[in-house]
mmCIF file of C-alpha atoms and ligand atoms in Angstrom:
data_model
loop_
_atom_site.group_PDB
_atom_site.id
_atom_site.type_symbol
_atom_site.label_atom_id
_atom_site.label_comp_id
_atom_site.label_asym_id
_atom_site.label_seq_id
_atom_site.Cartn_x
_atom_site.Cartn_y
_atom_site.Cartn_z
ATOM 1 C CA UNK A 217 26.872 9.581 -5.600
ATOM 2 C CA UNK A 218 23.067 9.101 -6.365
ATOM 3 C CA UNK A 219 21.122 11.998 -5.894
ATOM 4 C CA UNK A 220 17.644 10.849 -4.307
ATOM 5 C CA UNK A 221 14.767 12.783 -2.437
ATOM 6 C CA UNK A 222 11.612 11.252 -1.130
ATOM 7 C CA UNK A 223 8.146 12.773 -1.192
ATOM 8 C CA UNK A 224 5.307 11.868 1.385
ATOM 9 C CA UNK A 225 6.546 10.475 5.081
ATOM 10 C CA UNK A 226 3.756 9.240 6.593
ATOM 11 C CA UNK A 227 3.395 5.612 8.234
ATOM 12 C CA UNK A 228 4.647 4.206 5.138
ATOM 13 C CA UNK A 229 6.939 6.479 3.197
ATOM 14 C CA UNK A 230 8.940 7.295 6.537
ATOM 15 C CA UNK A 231 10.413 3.581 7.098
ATOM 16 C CA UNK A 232 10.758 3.068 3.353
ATOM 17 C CA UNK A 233 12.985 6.509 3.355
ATOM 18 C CA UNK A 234 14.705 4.819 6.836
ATOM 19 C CA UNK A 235 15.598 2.183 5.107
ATOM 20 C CA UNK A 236 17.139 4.729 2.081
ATOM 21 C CA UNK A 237 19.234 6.606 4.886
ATOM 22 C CA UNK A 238 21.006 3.590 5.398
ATOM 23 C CA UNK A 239 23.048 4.352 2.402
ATOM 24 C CA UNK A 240 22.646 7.636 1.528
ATOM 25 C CA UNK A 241 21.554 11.100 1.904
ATOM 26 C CA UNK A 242 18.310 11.865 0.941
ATOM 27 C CA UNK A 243 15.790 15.564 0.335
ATOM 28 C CA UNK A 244 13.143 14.864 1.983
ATOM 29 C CA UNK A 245 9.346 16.913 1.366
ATOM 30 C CA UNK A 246 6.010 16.490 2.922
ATOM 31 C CA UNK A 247 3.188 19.006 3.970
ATOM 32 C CA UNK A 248 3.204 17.906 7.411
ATOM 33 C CA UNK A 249 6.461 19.319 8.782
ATOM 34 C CA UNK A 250 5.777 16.745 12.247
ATOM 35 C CA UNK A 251 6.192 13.621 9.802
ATOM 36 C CA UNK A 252 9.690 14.615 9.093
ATOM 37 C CA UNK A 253 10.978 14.973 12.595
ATOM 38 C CA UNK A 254 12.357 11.576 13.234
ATOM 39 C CA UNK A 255 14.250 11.355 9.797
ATOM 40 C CA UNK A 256 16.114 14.593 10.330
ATOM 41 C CA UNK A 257 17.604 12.787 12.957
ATOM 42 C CA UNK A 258 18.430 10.029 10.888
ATOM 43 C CA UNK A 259 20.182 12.222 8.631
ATOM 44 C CA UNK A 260 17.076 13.391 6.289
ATOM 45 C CA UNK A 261 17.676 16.995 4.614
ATOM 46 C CA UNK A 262 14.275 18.876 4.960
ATOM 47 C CA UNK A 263 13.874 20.535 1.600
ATOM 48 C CA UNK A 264 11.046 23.506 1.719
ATOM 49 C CA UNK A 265 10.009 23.473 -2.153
ATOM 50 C CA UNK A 266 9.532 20.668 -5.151
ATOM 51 C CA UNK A 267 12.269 23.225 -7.081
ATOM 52 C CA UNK A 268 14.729 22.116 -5.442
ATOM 53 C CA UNK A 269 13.527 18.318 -4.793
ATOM 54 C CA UNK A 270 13.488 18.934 -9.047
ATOM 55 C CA UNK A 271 17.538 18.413 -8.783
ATOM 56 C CA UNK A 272 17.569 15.358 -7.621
ATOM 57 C CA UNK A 273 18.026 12.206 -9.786
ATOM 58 C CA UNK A 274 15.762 9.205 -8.208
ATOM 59 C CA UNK A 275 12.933 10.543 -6.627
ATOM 60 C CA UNK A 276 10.546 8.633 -4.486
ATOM 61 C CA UNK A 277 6.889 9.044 -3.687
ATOM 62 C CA UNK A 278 4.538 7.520 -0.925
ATOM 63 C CA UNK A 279 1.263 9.330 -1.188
ATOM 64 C CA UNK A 280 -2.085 8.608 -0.208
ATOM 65 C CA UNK A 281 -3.606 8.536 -3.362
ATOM 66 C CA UNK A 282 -2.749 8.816 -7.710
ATOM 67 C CA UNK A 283 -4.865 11.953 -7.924
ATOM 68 C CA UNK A 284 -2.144 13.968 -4.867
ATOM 69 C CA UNK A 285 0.646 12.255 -6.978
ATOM 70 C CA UNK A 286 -1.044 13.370 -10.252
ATOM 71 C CA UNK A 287 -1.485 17.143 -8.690
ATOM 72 C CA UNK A 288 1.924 17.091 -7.243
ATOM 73 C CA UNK A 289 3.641 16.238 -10.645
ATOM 74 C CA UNK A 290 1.694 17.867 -13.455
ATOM 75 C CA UNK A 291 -0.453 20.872 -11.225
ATOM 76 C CA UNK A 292 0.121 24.574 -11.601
ATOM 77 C CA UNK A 293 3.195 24.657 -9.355
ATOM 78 C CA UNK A 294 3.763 21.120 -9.722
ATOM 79 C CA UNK A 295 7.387 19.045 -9.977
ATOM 80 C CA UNK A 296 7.510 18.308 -13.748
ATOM 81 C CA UNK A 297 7.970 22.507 -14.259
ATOM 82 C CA UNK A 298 11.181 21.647 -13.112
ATOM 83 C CA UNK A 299 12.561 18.452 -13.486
ATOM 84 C CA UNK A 300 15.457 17.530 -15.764
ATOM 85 C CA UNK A 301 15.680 14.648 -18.121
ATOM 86 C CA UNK A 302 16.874 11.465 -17.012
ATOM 87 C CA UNK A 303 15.258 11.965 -13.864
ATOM 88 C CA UNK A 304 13.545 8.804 -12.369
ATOM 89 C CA UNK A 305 10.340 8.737 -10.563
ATOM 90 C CA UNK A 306 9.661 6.282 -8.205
ATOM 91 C CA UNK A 307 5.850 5.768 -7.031
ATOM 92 C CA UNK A 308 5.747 3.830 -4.019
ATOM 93 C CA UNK A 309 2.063 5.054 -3.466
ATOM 94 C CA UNK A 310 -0.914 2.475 -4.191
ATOM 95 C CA UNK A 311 -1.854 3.829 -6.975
ATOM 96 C CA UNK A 312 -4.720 3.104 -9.705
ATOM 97 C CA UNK A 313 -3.060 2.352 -12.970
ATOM 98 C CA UNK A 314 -5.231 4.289 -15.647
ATOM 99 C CA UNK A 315 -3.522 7.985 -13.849
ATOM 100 C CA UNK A 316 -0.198 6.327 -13.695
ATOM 101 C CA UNK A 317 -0.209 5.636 -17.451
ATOM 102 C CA UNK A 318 -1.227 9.236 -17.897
ATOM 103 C CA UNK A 319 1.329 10.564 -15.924
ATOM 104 C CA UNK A 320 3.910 8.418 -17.766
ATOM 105 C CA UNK A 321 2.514 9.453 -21.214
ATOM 106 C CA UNK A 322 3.382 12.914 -20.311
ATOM 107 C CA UNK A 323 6.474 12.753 -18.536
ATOM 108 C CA UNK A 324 8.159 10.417 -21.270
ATOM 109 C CA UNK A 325 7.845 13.055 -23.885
ATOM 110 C CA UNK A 326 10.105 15.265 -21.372
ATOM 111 C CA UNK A 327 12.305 12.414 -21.309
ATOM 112 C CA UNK A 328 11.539 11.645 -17.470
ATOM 113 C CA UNK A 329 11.312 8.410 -16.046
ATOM 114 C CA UNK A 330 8.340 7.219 -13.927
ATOM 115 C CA UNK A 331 8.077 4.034 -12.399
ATOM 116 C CA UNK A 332 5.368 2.204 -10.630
ATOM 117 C CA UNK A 333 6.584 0.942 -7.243
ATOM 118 C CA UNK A 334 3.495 -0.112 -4.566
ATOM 119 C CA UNK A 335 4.631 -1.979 -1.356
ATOM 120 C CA UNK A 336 2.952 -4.889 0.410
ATOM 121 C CA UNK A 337 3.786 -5.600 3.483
ATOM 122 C CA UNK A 338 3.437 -2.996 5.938
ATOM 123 C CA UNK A 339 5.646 -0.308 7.877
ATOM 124 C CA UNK A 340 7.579 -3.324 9.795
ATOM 125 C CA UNK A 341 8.397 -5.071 6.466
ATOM 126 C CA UNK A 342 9.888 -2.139 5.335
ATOM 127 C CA UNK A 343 12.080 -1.386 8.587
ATOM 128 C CA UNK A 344 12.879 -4.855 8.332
ATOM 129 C CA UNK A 345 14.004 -4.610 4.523
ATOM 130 C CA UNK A 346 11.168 -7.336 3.461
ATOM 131 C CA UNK A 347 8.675 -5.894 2.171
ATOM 132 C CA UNK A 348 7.535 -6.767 -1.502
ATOM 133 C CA UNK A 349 7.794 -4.067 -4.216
ATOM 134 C CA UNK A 350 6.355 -3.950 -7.316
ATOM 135 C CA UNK A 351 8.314 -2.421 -10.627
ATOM 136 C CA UNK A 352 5.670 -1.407 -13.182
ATOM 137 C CA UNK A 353 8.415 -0.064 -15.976
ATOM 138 C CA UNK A 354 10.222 -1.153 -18.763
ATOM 139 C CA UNK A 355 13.148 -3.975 -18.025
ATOM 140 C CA UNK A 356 15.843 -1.550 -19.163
ATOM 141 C CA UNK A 357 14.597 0.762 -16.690
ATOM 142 C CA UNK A 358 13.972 -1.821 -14.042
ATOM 143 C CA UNK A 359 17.631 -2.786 -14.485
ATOM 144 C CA UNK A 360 18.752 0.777 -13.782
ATOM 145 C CA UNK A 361 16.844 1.198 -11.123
ATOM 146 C CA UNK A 362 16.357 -2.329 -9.383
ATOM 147 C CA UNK A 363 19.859 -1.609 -7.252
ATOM 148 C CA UNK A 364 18.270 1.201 -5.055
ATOM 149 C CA UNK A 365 15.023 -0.722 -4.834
ATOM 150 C CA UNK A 366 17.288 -3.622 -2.833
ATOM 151 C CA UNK A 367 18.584 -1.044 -0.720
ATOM 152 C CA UNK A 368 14.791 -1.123 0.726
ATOM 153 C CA UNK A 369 14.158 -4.945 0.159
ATOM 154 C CA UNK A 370 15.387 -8.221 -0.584
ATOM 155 C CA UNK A 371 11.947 -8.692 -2.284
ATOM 156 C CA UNK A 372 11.934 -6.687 -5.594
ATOM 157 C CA UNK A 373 9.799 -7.906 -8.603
ATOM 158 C CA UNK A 374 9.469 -6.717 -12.552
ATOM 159 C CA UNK A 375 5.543 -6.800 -12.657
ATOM 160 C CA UNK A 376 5.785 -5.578 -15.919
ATOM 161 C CA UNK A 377 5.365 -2.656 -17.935
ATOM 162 C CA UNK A 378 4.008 0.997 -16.176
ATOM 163 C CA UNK A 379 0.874 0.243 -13.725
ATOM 164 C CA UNK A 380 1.280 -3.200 -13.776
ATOM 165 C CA UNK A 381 2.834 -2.529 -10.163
ATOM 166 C CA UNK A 382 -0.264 -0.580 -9.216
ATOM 167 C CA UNK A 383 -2.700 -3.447 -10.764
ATOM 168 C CA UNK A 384 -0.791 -6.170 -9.389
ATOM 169 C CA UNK A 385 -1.041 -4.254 -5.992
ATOM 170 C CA UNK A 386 -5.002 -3.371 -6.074
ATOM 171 C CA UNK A 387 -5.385 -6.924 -7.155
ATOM 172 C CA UNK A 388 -3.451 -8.449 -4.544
ATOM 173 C CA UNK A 389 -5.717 -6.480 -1.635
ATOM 174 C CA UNK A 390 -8.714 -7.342 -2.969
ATOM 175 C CA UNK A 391 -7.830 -11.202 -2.693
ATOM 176 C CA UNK A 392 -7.047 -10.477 1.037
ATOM 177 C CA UNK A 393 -10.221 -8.657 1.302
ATOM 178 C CA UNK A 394 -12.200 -11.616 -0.737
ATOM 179 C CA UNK A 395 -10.694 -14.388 1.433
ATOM 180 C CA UNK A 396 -11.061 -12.556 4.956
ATOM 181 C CA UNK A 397 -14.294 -11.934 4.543
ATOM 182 C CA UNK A 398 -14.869 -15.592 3.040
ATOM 183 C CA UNK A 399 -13.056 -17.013 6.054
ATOM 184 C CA UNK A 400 -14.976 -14.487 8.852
ATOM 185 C CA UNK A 401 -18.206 -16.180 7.416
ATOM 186 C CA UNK A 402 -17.321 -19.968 7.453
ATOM 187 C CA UNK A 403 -15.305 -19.316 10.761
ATOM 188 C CA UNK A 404 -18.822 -17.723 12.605
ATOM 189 C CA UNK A 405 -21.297 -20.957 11.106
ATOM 190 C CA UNK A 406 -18.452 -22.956 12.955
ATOM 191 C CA UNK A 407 -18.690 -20.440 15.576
ATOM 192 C CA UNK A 408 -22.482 -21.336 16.038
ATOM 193 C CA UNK A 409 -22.193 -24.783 15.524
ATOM 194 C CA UNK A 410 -20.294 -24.931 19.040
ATOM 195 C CA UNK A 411 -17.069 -25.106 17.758
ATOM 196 C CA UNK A 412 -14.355 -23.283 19.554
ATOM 197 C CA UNK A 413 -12.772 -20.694 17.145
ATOM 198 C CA UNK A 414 -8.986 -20.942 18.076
ATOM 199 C CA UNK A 415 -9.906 -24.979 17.178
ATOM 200 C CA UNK A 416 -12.062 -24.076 13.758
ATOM 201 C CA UNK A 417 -8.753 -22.025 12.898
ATOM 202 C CA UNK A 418 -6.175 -24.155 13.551
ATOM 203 C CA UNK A 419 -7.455 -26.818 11.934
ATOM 204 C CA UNK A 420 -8.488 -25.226 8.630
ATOM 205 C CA UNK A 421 -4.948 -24.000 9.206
ATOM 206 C CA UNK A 422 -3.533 -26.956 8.536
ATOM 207 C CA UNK A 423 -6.495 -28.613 5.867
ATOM 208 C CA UNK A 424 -7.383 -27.475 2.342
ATOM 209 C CA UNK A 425 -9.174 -23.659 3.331
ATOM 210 C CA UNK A 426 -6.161 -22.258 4.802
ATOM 211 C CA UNK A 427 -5.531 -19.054 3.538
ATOM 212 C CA UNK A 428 -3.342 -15.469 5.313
ATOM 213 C CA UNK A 429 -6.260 -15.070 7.300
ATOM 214 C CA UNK A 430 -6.039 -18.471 9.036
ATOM 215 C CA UNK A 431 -2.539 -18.119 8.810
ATOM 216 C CA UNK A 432 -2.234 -14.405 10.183
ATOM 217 C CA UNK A 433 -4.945 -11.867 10.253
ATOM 218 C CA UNK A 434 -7.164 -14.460 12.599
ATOM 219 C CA UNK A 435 -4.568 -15.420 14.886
ATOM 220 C CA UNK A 436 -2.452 -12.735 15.186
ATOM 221 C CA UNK A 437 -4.980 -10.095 15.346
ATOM 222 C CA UNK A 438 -8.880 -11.416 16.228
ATOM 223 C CA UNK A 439 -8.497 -14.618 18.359
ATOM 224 C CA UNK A 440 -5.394 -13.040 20.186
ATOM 225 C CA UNK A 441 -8.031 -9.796 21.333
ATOM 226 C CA UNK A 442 -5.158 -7.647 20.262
ATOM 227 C CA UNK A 443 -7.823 -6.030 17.601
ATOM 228 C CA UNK A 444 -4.662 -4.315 15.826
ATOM 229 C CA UNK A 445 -3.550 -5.216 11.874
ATOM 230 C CA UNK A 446 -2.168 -1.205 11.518
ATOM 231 C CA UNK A 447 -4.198 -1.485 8.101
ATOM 232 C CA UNK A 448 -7.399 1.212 7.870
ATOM 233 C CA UNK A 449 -10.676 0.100 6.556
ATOM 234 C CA UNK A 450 -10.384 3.453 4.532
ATOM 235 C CA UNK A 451 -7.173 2.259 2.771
ATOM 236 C CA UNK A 452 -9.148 -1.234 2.278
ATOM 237 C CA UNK A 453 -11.582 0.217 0.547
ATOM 238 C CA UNK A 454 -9.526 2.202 -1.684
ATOM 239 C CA UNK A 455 -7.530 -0.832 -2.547
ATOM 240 C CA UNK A 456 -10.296 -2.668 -3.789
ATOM 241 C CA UNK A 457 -12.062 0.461 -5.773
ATOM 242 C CA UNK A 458 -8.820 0.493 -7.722
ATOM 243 C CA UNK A 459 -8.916 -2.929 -8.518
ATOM 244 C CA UNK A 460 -12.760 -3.108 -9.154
ATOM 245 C CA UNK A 461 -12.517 0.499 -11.405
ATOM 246 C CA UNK A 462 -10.005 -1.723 -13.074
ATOM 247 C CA UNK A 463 -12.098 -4.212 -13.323
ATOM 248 C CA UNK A 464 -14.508 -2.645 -15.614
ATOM 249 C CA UNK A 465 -12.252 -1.170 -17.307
ATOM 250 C CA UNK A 466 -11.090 -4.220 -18.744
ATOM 251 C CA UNK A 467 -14.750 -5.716 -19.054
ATOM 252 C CA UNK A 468 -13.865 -8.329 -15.916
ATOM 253 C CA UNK A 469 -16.421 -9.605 -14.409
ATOM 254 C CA UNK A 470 -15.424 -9.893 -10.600
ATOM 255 C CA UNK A 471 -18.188 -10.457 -8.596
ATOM 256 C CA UNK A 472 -16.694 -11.766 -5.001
ATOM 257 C CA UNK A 473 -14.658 -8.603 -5.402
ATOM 258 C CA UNK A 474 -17.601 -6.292 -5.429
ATOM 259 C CA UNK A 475 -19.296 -8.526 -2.899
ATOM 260 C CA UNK A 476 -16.757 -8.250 -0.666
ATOM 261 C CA UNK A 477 -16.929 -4.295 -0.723
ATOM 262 C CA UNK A 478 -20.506 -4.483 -0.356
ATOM 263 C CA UNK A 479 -19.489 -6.315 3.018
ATOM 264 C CA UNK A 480 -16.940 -4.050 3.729
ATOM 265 C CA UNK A 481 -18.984 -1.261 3.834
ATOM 266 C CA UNK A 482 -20.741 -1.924 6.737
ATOM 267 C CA UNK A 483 -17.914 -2.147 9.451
ATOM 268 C CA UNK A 484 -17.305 1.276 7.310
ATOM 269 C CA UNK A 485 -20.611 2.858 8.175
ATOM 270 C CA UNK A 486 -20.125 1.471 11.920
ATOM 271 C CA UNK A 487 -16.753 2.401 12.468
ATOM 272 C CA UNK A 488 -15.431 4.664 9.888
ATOM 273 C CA UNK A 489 -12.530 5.019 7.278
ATOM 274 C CA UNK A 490 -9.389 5.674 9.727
ATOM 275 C CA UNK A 491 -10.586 1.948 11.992
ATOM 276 C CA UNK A 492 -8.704 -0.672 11.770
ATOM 277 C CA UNK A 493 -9.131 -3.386 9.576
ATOM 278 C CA UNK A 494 -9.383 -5.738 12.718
ATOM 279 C CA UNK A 495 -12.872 -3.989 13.139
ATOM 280 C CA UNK A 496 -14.641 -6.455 10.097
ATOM 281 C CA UNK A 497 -14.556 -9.157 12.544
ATOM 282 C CA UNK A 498 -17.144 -7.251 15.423
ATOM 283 C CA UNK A 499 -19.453 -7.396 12.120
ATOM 284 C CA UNK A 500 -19.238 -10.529 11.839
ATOM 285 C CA UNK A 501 -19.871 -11.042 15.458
ATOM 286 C CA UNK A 502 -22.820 -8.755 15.730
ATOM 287 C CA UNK A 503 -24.407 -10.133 12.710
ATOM 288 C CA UNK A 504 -24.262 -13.991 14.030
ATOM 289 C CA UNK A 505 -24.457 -13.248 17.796
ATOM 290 C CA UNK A 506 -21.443 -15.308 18.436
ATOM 291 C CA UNK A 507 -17.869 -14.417 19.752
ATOM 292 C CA UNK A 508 -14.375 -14.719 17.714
ATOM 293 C CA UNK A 509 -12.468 -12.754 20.288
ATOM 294 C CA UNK A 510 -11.252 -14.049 23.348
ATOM 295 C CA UNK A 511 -14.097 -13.269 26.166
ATOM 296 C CA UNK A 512 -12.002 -11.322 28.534
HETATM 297 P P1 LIG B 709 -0.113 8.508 5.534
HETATM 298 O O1 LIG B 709 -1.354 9.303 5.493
HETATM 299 O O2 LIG B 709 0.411 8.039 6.850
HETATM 300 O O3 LIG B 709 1.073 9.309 4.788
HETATM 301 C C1 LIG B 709 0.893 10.108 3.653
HETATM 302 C C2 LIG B 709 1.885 11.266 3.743
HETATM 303 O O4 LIG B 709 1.798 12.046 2.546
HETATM 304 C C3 LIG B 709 1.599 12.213 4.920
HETATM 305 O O5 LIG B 709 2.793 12.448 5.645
HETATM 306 C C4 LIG B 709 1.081 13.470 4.239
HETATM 307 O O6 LIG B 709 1.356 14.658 4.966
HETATM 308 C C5 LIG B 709 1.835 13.425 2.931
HETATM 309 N N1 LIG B 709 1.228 14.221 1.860
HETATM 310 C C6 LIG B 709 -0.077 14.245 1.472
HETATM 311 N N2 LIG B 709 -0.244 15.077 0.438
HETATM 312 C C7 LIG B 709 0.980 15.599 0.161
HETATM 313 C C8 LIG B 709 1.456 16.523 -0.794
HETATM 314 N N3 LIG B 709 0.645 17.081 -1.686
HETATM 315 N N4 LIG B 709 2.776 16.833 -0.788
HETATM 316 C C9 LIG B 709 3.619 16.283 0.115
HETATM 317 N N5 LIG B 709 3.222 15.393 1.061
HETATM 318 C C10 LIG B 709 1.917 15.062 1.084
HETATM 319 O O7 LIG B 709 -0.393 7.254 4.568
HETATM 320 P P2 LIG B 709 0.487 5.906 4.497
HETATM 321 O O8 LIG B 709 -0.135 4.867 5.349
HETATM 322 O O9 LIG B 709 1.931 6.250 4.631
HETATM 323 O O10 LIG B 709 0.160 5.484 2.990
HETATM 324 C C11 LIG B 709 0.849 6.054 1.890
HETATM 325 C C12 LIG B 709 0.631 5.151 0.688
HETATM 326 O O11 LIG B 709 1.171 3.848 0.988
HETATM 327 C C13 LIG B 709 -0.863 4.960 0.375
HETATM 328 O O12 LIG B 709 -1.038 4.970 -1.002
HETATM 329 C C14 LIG B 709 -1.175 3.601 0.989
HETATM 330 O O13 LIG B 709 -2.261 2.963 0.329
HETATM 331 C C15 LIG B 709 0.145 2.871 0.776
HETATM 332 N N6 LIG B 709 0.384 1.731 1.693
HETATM 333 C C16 LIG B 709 0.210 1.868 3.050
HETATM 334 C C17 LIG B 709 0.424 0.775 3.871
HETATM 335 C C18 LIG B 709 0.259 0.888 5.370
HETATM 336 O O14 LIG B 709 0.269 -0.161 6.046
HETATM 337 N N7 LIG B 709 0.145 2.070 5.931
HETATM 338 C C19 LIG B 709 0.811 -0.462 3.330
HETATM 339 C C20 LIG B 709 1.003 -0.572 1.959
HETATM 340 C C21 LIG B 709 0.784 0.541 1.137
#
């Protein structure tokens, strides 16, 4: 039987692990004892220290950030003091690729395994088993490890070697954030032009600028007035950071992307880091004195 553990339980890691629990039994570790609550239930094992997370032989993180995974794995007290070789790690975390090659430098010389893994899709992808996963590793590796990834989704892809999962990731955000904010804009002129925005949308829908956010994040979440994506402006803006760091990294030029940042930042200064992503659209309004939501 596989031994697995999970680090990191929060809105994503917990129905990623749920989804793990299914099939087996899994350690599971995070710093806020409350997050681990409902998978105890499910059959979770709360483990109280990474030395004994160290035994297991597949072990997954979802943290907020590479430098917590980074601190986690190679601090003072951290997990590679203890882990064995042959040990897999699994970094489900959106992550910025440049620390997850260091990590893997490191680790590899001890033999250890570390893998790339970001999600797209949100918490109910991953209850439902849909979400899209992205396996930044060598193919032998991605072979070994690619059954337990299923057990999560249907949707598993080989991006590539390490950090290609947490490029491909970063990149695919900031194409969300590039084409919502391209679509708020033409959407509003429409807006003001005395077009009704539930018509601009479904039309566009259905012609040659259609896009997710004609397809989802307008209808669903703006014209609807439900106002709720479940996706932070703060982790937003982090997405596209790691793409745009990556950007110059590679000497790309990618000036929509920082554009669109630019724009981001002010439903950022309005609203804050932990709003929702639904929030861009009241800039929009404010800014063009028109109305996308419904008036009641
Ligand atoms: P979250 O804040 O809800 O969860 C993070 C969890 O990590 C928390 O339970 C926290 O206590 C724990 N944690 C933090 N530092 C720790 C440490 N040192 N040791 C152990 N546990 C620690 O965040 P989230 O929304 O679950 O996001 C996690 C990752 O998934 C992020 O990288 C995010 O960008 C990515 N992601 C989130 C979504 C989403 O819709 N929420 C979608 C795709 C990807």
């Amino acid at each position: 039987m596989k031994k697995i553990a999970f680090i990191g339980l929060g809105n994503m890691g917990s129905p990623l692990c749920q989804r793990l629990l299914l099939k087996y039994n899994v350690d599971i570790f995070d710093i806020n004892k409350s997050n681990l609550k409902t998978l105890e239930t499910l059959g979770g094992r709360i483990v109280k220290d990474l030395q004994t997370i160290a035994n297991n032989d597949f072990i997954f993180l979802c943290l907020p950030t590479s430098d917590i995974v980074e601190s986690l794995i190679l601090g003072d007290k951290g997990l590679a003091k203890h882990l064995k070789e042959g040990t897999s790690i699994i970094d489900m975390t959106t992550g910025e690729p440049k620390i997850t090659r260091k990590i893997e430098n490191i680790l590899s010389e001890k033999g250890i395994n570390f893998v790339d893994a970001p999600v797209s899709g949100g918490p109910k992808g991953a209850l439902n088993g849909t979400i899209a996963i992205m396996a930044g590793c060598k193919k032998d590796h991605y072979e070994k490890i690619k059954p337990l990834l299923n057990v999560i989704s249907e949707n598993v892809f080989h991006t590539g070697d390490v950090g290609s999962g947490h490029s491909l990731k970063a990149g695919n955000n900031l194409l969300n954030l590039i084409c919502r904010i391209a679509t708020f804009e033409v959407v509003s002129l429409l807006v003001k032009d005395g077009i009704d925005p539930n018509t601009a949308v479904e039309v566009i829908q259905k012609s040659s600028g259609r896009n997710y956010a004609t397809e989802i994040t307008l209808p669903d979440n703006i014209l609807s007035g439900k106002m709720f994506q479940g996706f932070t402006t703060g982790l937003m803006n982090k997405d596209a950071t790691i793409a745009l760091n990556n950007g110059e990294l590679l000497k790309t030029d990618l000036p929509l992307g920082k554009l669109s940042k630019k724009i981001l930042q002010e439903t950022i200064k309005k609203f804050g880091l932990e709003a929702d992503m639904s929030n861009v659209a009241l800039t929009f309004e404010e800014k063009n004195n028109i109305r996308l939501r419904p008036n009641n």
